[in-house]
Short mmCIF file of C-alpha atoms and ligand atoms in Angstrom, two decimals:
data_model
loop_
_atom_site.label_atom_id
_atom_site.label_comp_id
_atom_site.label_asym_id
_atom_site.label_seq_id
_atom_site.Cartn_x
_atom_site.Cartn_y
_atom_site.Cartn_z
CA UNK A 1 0.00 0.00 0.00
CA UNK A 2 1.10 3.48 -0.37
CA UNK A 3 1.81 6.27 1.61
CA UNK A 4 -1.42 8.37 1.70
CA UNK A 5 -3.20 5.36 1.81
CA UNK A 6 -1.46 3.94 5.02
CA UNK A 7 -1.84 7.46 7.09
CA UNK A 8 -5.58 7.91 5.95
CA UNK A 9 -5.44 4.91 7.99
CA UNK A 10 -3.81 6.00 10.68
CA UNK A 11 -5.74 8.66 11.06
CA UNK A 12 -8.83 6.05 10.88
CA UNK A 13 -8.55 4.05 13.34
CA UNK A 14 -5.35 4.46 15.20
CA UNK A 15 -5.35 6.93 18.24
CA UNK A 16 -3.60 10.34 17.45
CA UNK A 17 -0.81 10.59 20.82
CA UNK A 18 1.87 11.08 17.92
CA UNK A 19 2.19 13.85 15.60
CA UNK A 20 4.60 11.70 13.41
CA UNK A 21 6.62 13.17 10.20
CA UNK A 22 4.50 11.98 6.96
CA UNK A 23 6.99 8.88 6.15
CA UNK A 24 5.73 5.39 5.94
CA UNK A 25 8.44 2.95 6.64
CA UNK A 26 8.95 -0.06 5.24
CA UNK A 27 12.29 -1.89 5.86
CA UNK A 28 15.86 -0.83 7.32
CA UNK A 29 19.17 -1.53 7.17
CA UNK A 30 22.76 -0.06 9.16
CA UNK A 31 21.50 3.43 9.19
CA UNK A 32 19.40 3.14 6.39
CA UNK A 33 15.64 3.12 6.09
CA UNK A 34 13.15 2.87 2.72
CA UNK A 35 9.37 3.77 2.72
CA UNK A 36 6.44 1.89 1.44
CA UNK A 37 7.28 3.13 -1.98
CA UNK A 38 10.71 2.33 -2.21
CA UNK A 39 12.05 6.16 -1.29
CA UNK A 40 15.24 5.60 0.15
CA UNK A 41 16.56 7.97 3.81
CA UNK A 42 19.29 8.26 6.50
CA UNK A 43 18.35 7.37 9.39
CA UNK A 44 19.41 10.86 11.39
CA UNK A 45 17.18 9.86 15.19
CA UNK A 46 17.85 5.89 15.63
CA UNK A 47 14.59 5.59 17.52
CA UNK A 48 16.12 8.02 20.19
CA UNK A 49 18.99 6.38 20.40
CA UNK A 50 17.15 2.82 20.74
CA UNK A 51 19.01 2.34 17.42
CA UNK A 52 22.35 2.83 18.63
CA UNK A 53 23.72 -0.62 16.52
CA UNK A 54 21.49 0.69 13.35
CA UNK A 55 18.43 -1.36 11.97
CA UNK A 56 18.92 -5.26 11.26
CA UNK A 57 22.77 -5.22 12.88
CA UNK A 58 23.36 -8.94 11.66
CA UNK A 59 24.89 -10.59 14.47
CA UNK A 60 21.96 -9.02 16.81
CA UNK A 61 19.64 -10.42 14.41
CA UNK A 62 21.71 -13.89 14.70
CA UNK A 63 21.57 -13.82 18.55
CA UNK A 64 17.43 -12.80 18.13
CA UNK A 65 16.56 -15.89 15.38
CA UNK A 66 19.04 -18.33 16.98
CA UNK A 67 17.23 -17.76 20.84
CA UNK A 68 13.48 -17.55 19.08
CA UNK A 69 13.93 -21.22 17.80
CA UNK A 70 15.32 -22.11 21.21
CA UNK A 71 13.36 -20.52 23.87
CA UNK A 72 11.98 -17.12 23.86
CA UNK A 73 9.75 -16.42 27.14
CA UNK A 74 9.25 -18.57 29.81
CA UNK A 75 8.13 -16.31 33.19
CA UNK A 76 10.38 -15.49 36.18
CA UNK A 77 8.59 -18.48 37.66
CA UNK A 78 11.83 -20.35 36.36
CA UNK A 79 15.56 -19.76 36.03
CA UNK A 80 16.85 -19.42 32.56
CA UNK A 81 20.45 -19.56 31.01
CA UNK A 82 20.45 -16.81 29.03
CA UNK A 83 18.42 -14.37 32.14
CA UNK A 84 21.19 -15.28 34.35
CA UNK A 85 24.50 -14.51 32.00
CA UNK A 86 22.79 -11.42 30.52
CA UNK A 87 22.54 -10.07 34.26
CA UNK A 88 26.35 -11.55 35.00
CA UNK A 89 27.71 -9.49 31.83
CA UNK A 90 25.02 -6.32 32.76
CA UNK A 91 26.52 -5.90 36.33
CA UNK A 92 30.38 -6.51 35.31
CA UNK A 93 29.59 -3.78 31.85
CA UNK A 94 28.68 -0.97 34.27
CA UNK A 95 30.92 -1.78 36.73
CA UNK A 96 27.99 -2.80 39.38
CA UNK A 97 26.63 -5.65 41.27
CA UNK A 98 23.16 -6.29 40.54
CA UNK A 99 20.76 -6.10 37.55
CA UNK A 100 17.10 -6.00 37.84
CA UNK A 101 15.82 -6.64 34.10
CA UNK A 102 12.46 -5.32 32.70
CA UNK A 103 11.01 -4.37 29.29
CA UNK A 104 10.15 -0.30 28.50
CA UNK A 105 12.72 2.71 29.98
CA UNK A 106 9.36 3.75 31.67
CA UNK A 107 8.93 0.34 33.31
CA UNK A 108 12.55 0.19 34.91
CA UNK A 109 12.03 4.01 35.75
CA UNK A 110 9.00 3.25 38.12
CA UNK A 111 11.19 0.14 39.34
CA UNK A 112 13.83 2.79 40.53
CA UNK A 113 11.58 5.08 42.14
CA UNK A 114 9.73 2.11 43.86
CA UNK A 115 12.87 0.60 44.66
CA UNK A 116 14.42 4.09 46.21
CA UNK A 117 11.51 4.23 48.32
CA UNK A 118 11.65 0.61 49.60
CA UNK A 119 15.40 1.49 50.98
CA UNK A 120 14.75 5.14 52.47
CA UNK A 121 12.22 2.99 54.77
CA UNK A 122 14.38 0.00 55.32
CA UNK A 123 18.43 1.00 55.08
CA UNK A 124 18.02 5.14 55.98
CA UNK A 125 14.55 4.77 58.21
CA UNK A 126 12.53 7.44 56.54
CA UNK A 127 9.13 7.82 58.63
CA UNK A 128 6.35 5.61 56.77
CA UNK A 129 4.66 7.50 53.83
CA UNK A 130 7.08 9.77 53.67
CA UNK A 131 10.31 9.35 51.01
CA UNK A 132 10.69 12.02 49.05
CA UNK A 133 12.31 12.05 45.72
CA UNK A 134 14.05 14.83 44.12
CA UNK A 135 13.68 15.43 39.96
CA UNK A 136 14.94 17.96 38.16
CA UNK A 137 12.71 21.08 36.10
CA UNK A 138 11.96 19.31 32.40
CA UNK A 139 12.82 16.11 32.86
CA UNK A 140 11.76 12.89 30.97
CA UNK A 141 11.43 9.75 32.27
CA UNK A 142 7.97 8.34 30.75
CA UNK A 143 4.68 8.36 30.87
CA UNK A 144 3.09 6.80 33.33
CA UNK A 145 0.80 8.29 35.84
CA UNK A 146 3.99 8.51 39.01
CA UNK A 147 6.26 9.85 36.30
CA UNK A 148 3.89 12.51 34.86
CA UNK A 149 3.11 13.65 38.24
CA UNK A 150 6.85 14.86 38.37
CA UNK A 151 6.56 16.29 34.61
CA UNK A 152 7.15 20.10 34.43
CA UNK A 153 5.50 19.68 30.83
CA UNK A 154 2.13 21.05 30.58
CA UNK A 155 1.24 18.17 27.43
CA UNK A 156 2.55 15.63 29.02
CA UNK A 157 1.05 16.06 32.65
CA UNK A 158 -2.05 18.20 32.00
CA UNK A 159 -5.73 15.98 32.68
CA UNK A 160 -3.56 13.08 34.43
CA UNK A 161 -4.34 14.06 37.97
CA UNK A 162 -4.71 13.24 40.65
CA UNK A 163 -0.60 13.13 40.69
CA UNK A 164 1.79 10.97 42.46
CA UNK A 165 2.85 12.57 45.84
CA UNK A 166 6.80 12.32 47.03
CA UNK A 167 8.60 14.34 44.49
CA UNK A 168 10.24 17.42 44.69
CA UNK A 169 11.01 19.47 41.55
CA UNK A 170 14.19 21.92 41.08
CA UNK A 171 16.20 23.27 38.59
CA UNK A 172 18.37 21.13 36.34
CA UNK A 173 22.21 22.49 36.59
CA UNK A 174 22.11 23.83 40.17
CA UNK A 175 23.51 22.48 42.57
CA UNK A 176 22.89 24.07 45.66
CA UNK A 177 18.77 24.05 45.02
CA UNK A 178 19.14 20.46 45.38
CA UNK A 179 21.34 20.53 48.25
CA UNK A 180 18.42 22.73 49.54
CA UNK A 181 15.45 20.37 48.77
CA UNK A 182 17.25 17.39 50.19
CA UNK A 183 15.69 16.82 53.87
CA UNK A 184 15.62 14.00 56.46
CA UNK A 185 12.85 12.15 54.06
CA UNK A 186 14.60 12.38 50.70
CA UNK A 187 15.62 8.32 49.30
CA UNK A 188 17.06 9.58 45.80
CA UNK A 189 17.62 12.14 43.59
CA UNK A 190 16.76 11.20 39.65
CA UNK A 191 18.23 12.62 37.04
CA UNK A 192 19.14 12.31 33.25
CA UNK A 193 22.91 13.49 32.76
CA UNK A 194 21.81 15.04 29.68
CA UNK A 195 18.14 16.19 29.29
CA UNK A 196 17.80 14.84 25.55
CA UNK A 197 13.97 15.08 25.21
CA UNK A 198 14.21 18.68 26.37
CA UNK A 199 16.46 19.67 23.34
CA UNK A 200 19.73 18.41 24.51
CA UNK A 201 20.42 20.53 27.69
CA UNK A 202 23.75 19.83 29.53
CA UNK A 203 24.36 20.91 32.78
CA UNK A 204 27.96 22.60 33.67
CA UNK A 205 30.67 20.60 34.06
CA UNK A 206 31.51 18.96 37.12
CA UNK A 207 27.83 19.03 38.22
CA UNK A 208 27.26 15.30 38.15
CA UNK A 209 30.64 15.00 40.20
CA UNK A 210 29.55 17.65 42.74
CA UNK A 211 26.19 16.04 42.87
CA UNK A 212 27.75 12.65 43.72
CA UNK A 213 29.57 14.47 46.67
CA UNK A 214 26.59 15.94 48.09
CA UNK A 215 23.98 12.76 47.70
CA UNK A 216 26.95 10.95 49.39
CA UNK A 217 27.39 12.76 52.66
CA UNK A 218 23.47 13.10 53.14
CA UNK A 219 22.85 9.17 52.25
CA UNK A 220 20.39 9.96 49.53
CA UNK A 221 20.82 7.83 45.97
CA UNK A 222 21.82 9.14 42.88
CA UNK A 223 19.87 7.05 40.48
CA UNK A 224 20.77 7.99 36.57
CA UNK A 225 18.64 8.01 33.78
CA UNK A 226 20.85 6.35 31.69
CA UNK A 227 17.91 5.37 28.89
CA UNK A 228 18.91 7.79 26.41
CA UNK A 229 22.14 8.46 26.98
CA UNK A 230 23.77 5.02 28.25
CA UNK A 231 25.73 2.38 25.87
CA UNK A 232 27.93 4.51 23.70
CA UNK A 233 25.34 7.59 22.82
CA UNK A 234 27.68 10.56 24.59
CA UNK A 235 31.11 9.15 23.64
CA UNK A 236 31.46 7.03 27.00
CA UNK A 237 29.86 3.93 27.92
CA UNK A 238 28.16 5.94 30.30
CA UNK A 239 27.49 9.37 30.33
CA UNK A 240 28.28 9.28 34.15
CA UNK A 241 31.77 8.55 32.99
CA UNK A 242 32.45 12.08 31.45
CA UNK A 243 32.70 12.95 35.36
CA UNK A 244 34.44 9.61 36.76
CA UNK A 245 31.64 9.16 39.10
CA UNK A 246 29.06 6.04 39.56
CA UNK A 247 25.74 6.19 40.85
CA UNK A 248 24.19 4.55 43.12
CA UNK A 249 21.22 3.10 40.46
CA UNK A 250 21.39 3.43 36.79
CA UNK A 251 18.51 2.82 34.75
CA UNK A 252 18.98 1.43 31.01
CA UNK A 253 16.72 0.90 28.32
CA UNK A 254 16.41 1.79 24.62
CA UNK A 255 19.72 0.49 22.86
CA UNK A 256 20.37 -2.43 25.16
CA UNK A 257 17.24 -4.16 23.02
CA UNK A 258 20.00 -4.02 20.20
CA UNK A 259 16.54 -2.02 18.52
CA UNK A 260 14.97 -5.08 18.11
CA UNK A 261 12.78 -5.73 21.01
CA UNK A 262 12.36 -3.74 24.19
CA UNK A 263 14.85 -4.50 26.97
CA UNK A 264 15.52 -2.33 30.20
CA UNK A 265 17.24 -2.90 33.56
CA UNK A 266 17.92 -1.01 36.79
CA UNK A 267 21.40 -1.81 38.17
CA UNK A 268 22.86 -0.99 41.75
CA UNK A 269 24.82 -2.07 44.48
CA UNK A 270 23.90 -5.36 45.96
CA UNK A 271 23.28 -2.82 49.39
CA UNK A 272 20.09 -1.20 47.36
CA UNK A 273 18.88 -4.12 45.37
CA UNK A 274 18.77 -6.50 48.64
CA UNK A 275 15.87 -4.64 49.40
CA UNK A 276 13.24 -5.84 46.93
CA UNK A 277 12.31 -9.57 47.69
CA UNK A 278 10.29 -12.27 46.28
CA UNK A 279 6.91 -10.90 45.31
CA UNK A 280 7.15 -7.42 45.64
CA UNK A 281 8.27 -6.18 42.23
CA UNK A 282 8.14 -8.21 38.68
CA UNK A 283 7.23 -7.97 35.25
CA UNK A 284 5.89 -11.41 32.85
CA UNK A 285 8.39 -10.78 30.28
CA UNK A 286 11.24 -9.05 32.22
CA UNK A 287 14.17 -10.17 31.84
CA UNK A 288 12.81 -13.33 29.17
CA UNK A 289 15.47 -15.48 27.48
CA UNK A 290 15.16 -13.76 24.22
CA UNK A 291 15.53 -10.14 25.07
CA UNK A 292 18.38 -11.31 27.05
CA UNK A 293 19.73 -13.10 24.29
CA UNK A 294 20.05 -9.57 22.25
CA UNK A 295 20.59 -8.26 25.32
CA UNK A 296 23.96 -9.71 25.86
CA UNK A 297 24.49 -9.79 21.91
CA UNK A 298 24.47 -5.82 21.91
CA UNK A 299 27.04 -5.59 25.04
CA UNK A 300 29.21 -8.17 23.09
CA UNK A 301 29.21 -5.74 20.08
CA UNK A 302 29.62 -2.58 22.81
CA UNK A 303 33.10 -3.75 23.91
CA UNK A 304 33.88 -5.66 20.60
CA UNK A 305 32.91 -2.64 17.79
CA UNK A 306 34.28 0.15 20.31
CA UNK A 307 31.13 1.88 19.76
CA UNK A 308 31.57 4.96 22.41
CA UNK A 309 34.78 5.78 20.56
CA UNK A 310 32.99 5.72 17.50
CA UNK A 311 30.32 7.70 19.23
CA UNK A 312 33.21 10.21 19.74
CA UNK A 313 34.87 10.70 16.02
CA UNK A 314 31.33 11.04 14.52
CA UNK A 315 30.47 13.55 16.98
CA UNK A 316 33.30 15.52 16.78
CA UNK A 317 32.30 15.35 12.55
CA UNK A 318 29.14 16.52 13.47
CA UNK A 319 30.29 19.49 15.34
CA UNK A 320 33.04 20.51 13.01
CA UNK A 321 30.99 20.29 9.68
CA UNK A 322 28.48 22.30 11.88
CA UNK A 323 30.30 24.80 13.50
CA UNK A 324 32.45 25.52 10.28
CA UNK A 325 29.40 26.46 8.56
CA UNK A 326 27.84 30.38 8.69
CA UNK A 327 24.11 29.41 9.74
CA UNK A 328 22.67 32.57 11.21
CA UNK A 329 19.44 30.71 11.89
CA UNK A 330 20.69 28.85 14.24
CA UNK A 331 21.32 30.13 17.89
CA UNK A 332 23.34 27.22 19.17
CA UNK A 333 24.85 23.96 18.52
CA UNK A 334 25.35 21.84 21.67
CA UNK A 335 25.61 18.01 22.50
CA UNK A 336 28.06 15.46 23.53
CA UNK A 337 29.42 12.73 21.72
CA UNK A 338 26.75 11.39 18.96
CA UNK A 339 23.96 13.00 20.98
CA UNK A 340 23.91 17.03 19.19
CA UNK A 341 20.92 19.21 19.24
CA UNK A 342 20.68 22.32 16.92
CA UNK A 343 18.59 25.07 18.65
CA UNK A 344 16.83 27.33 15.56
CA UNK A 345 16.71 30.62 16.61
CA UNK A 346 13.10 32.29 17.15
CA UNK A 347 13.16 33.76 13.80
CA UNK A 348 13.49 30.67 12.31
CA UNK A 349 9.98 29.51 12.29
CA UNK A 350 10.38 26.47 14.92
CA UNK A 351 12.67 22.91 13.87
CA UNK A 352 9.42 21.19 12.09
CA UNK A 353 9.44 22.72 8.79
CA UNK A 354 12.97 21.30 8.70
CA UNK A 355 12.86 18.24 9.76
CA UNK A 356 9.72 17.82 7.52
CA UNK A 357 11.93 19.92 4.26
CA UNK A 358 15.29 17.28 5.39
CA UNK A 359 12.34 13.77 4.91
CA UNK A 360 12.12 15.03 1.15
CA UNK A 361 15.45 15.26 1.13
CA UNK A 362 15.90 11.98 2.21
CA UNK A 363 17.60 12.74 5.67
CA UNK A 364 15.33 11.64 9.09
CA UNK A 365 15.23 13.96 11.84
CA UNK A 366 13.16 14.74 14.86
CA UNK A 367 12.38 18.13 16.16
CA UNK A 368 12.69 18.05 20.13
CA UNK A 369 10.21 20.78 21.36
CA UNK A 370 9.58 24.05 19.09
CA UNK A 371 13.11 24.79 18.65
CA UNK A 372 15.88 21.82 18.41
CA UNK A 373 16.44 19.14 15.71
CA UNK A 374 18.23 16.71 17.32
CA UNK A 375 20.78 14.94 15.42
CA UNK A 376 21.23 11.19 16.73
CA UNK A 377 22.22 8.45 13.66
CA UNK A 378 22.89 5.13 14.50
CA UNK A 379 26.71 4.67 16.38
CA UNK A 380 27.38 2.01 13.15
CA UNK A 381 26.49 4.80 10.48
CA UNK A 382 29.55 4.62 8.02
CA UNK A 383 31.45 8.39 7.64
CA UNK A 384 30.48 8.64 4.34
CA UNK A 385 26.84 8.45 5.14
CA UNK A 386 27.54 10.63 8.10
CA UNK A 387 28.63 13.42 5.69
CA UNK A 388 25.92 13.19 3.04
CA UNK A 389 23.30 13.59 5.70
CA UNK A 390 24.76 16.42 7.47
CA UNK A 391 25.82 18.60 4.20
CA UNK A 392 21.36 18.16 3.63
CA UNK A 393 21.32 19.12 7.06
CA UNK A 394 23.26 22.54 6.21
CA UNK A 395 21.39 22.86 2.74
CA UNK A 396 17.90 22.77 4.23
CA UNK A 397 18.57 25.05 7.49
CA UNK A 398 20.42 27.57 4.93
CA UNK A 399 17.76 27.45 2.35
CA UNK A 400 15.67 28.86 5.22
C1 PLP B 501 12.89 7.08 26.19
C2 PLP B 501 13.17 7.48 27.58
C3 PLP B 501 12.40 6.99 28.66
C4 PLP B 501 11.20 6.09 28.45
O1 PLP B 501 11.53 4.88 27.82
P1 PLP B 501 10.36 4.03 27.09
O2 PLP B 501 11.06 2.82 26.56
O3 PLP B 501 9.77 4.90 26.03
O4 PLP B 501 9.36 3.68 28.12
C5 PLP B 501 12.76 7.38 29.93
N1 PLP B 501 13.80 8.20 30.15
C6 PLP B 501 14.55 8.69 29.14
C7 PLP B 501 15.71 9.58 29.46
C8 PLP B 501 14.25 8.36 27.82
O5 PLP B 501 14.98 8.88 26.83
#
């Protein structure tokens, strides 16, 4: 069928939560993609970074058929072989002890807030009902109802309530407002290292660092959002690494599905984890043989493909072919690693009409909010296709 066709459809009988760019995919491959009638793009987003390994990566797609024929979900009401060496390799890959595996970034989001809670009452003795969790001013960490009652974005929290008490919201890149908000009931401060879905905002450097310090001293966790910016995206293997610092919980999701299936894990010391027991938190296909199969296929081609360095020469070719180029409607160019965001300045018209302009052209990108096209191709993309996309990039914006 063809594309008009297929989003009359959509439009039909699907429900409209998505305001999607008028492409109709068909098939992909490496950083590739082709549409229902046989229009050929780059693939410039990578599923927000749930793409990191590209579309089809071969030997992901080796570890997904040769597990489906084998086993592919059998409940945590068993052990299985591939659950337990995907949470071995997990733990050792981030340098932590133990791995609790689940399916969506959402899902292993509410696991870390639930599981923050359980050890303010148990390990630091908070008074019943009363953990407190500190977030940070336009964060993303899902959708669900909890996580939305922490939103500070109108669309995404407005006509939810009632809202999820416990969390405290302050601004993202100061430190001493959350050295402020922490009292004798706050378990955990969360907190993405880089605040993609907000248009790529970094905090100053040494922030993470001084954070670490502070959560330290007045036992509260420091639980990472890792979903977007873990395995490779910024340049490290973990953003957190830019700063030499670990956190206490790390939450993963997106890329370690290799972009085939969904595939997310919290991971912490073995001090937090103890803390959830048998029957208290779970999921039917958490952690099931097959994801875990891709699962420990995609940290295999992690260490093996050195994609964070990768992740670090194509985003210093982003920058440069960016930066070395006059674009007067742009108002800032900022990112780390393969992870950039181009902020259009007001007179620009807002980053849609490009990224809708660069899909004729054959180049996939997102806008993030009114202003940013973020610019996030698969780690695996070859340079060549790296530079192709990116001189479109340049034509459209300078073409206005
Ligand atoms: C995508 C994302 C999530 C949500 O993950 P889903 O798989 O869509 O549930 C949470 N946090 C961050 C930082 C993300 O980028």
């Amino acid at each position: 069928m063809r594309t008009p066709t297929l989003i009359e459809k959509m439009q039909k009988y699907s429900a409209q939560n998505y305001f999607p760019l008028p492409v109709v995919l068909a098939r992909g491959q490496g950083a590739k993609v082709w549409d229902v009638d046989g229009k050929e793009y780059l693939d410039f987003l990578a599923c927000y970074s749930a793409l990191n390994f590209g579309h089809q990566h071969p030997r992901l797609l080796a570890a997904l058929k040769g597990q489906a024929e084998r086993l592919a979900v059998c409940s945590r009401a068993f052990y299985s072989e591939e659950l337990s060496l995907f949470c071995e390799e997990l733990a050792l890959f981030c340098g932590m002890e133990k791995v609790l595996p689940m399916n969506t970034g959402t899902e292993a989001v509410e696991t870390a807030l639930k599981l923050a809670r359980k050890w303010g009452y148990e390990i630091k003795k908070v008074a019943s009902d009363r953990a407190k969790i500190i977030v940070l001013k336009n964060n993303f960490h899902g959708r669900t109802i909890s996580i939305v009652s922490f939103s500070t974005e109108p669309s995404y929290r407005d006509g939810f309530g009632p809202y999820t008490p416990g969390f405290e919201v302050v601004n993202f890149g100061d430190v001493a407002a959350i050295e402020n908000a922490i009292d004798e009931n706050t378990v955990a401060v969360l907190i993405e290292p880089i605040q993609a879905e907000s248009g790529i905002l970094l905090p100053p450097t040494g922030y993470l660092s001084e954070l670490r310090k502070i959560t330290r001293k007045r036992k509260v966790l420091l639980m990472l959002d890792e979903i977007q910016t873990g395995l490779g995206r910024t340049g490290k293997d973990f953003c957190f690494q830019h700063e030499g610092i670990t956190p206490d919980v790390l939450i993963l999701g997106k890329s370690l599905g290799g972009g085939l299936l969904p595939l997310s894990a919290v991971v912490s010391s073995a001090e937090v984890m103890r803390v959830i027991r048998p029957g208290q938190h779970g999921s039917t296909f958490g952690g099931n043989p097959l994801a875990c199969a891709v699962g420990r296929a995609a940290l295999d081609l992690m260490k093996k493909e050195k994609i964070s360095e990768r992740a670090e020469t194509l985003g210093k070719i982003i920058r440069d072919e960016l930066m070395r180029t006059p674009l007067p409607k742009v108002k800032e160019i900022r990112g780390k690693g393969a992870l950039v965001g181009i902020e259009m300045a007001e007179s620009s018209g807002g980053a849609r009409r490009y990224c809708e302009k660069l899909a004729t052209q054959g180049v996939l990108c997102k806008e993030t909010h009114d202003f940013v096209i973020r610019i996030a191709p698969p780690l695996i993309i070859s340079e060549s296709e790296l530079r192709v996309g990116l001189q479109k990039i340049i034509q459209v914006i300078q073409a206005g």
